[in-house]
Amino acid sequence: MLHIRQRGKKGIYSVRGTIKVGSQSINVPEQSTGFTTKAEAAEYAHELEEKIRTNIKTGHTSHPQDITFDQCLEIYLINNQLKAGEINKIEILRPYFSNIRISDIKTAWRDFLREKQHLAPTTTNRYRDTIMAIIRCAANDLGFEFQKLPRKRGNDNVVFHLDNETRTLLLDCYSTHARPMFEIYAVQGFREQELLQLDWADVYFPNRTIDIVKSKNGETRNVPMHRKTFWILARTWIRANKPKSGKVFLTIKNVPYCDTRIRGGGTPLHKAHTLALKRFEQRHGFIPRNSNGKKMRIHDWRHDWASRCIMSGMDLLTLQKLGGWKSIKMVQRYATFSKHHEATALNKI
């Protein structure tokens, strides 16, 4: 039988217990119901218990090799609230994994990789992590073991650096509407949606700081404004009649940019960036490329900013804090620029 109890300061109920059907039993480790009311938590526990009893009766717990990906997905959807990006990944995965038994998941994964050879290693690993999360959720509920899919190895340490002249010339190639946003990318290192979803309520002109409320790692961070950022935002604020709230940057149609972290979809500024690269190539005869030899992406402005921070003498911990990286490992790729900077400084003696 499953039991519920309140946990933590927020009073969210958790559920745990042991369910028996004949000689079969399953231990359910403690997990959050997500509810703060007893009635809703009890209903959640009842549905979970019925689901597990059904799986015991059909033999899924005693023969985990017969459990299919779709059955795991059903359990996952019950236990999790999905974001748009995850829903999109699942929709892409389902044709390859629907009705595939967990024991055959590696074979299906290899077939998927053959079909998606164009995907970058980091993108491939995101699909892999989604599959693992779905199977792991079902394994926790039903008590079976599973084999992990291998991660795809690749050059994840993409670095990018523009010289001062190229940086200035490229910024001149952006449209009048898009240029202020890319100028802030160049000096602040924000992620695209961190900038596009910036609200005037989170901009503090007196102490020249910005709150990034909804960052990738889920934590709010307060960052100082670069002097160029200050004047760009000040001009934009005055032209907008000094609002106290509302999105800082609007589309050419004067509406907020969509938050692709919620709705999914492509990059809102992709067209503006692509046109800027074409203008740059027409004027100067080449296109800036990253360390993988690929055309500069919008996100490479963030790499360029981080590289210049290190070359200016900033330590990795400060860079991690300003850029909002969750782990110091994520900024260690820029250490090569630190070594270059040290050698240059030494040769000046």
Short mmCIF file of N, CA and C in Angstrom, two decimals, residues 1-7 13-19 26-33 41 44-45 48-49 52 141:
data_model
loop_
_atom_site.label_atom_id
_atom_site.label_comp_id
_atom_site.label_asym_id
_atom_site.label_seq_id
_atom_site.Cartn_x
_atom_site.Cartn_y
_atom_site.Cartn_z
N MET A 1 0.85 -1.19 0.00
CA MET A 1 0.00 0.00 0.00
C MET A 1 0.88 1.24 0.00
N LEU A 2 0.45 2.28 -0.71
CA LEU A 2 1.21 3.51 -0.76
C LEU A 2 0.73 4.49 0.31
N HIS A 3 1.68 5.21 0.89
CA HIS A 3 1.37 6.19 1.93
C HIS A 3 1.87 7.57 1.50
N ILE A 4 1.15 8.62 1.90
CA ILE A 4 1.55 9.98 1.56
C ILE A 4 1.91 10.73 2.83
N ARG A 5 2.82 11.66 2.70
CA ARG A 5 3.20 12.52 3.82
C ARG A 5 3.76 13.82 3.27
N GLN A 6 3.58 14.91 4.04
CA GLN A 6 4.08 16.21 3.62
C GLN A 6 5.57 16.34 3.90
N ARG A 7 6.24 17.04 2.95
CA ARG A 7 7.68 17.23 3.07
C ARG A 7 8.05 18.69 2.79
N TYR A 13 3.33 17.02 -0.82
CA TYR A 13 3.19 15.63 -0.39
C TYR A 13 4.09 14.71 -1.22
N SER A 14 4.65 13.72 -0.56
CA SER A 14 5.41 12.67 -1.23
C SER A 14 4.69 11.34 -0.99
N VAL A 15 5.05 10.34 -1.80
CA VAL A 15 4.40 9.04 -1.70
C VAL A 15 5.46 7.95 -1.71
N ARG A 16 5.22 6.90 -0.95
CA ARG A 16 6.12 5.75 -0.92
C ARG A 16 5.36 4.55 -0.36
N GLY A 17 5.97 3.36 -0.49
CA GLY A 17 5.33 2.17 0.08
C GLY A 17 5.65 0.92 -0.73
N THR A 18 4.96 -0.16 -0.40
CA THR A 18 5.14 -1.45 -1.07
C THR A 18 3.78 -1.94 -1.55
N ILE A 19 3.74 -2.40 -2.79
CA ILE A 19 2.50 -2.89 -3.38
C ILE A 19 2.65 -4.38 -3.66
N ILE A 26 6.29 -4.92 -5.27
CA ILE A 26 7.18 -3.88 -5.79
C ILE A 26 7.36 -2.81 -4.73
N ASN A 27 8.59 -2.42 -4.51
CA ASN A 27 8.89 -1.35 -3.57
C ASN A 27 8.91 -0.03 -4.32
N VAL A 28 8.12 0.93 -3.88
CA VAL A 28 8.05 2.24 -4.52
C VAL A 28 8.86 3.23 -3.69
N PRO A 29 10.02 3.66 -4.19
CA PRO A 29 10.83 4.63 -3.43
C PRO A 29 10.10 5.96 -3.33
N GLU A 30 10.46 6.73 -2.31
CA GLU A 30 9.76 8.01 -2.08
C GLU A 30 9.93 8.93 -3.27
N GLN A 31 8.81 9.53 -3.68
CA GLN A 31 8.82 10.47 -4.79
C GLN A 31 7.78 11.54 -4.54
N SER A 32 8.00 12.71 -5.12
CA SER A 32 7.09 13.83 -4.94
C SER A 32 5.83 13.64 -5.77
N THR A 33 4.68 14.01 -5.18
CA THR A 33 3.44 14.00 -5.94
C THR A 33 3.25 15.30 -6.69
N ALA A 41 -3.02 14.71 -3.54
CA ALA A 41 -1.91 13.77 -3.35
C ALA A 41 -2.43 12.35 -3.22
N TYR A 44 -3.36 11.07 -6.59
CA TYR A 44 -2.13 10.73 -7.32
C TYR A 44 -1.61 9.36 -6.88
N ALA A 45 -1.57 9.14 -5.55
CA ALA A 45 -1.09 7.87 -5.01
C ALA A 45 -1.97 6.71 -5.47
N LEU A 48 -1.23 5.96 -9.12
CA LEU A 48 0.07 5.31 -9.22
C LEU A 48 0.00 3.85 -8.79
N GLU A 49 -0.73 3.61 -7.71
CA GLU A 49 -0.85 2.24 -7.20
C GLU A 49 -1.58 1.36 -8.20
N ILE A 52 0.73 0.50 -11.08
CA ILE A 52 1.75 -0.49 -10.73
C ILE A 52 1.12 -1.88 -10.58
N ASP A 141 9.60 3.32 -11.13
CA ASP A 141 8.22 2.94 -10.76
C ASP A 141 8.04 1.43 -10.71
#
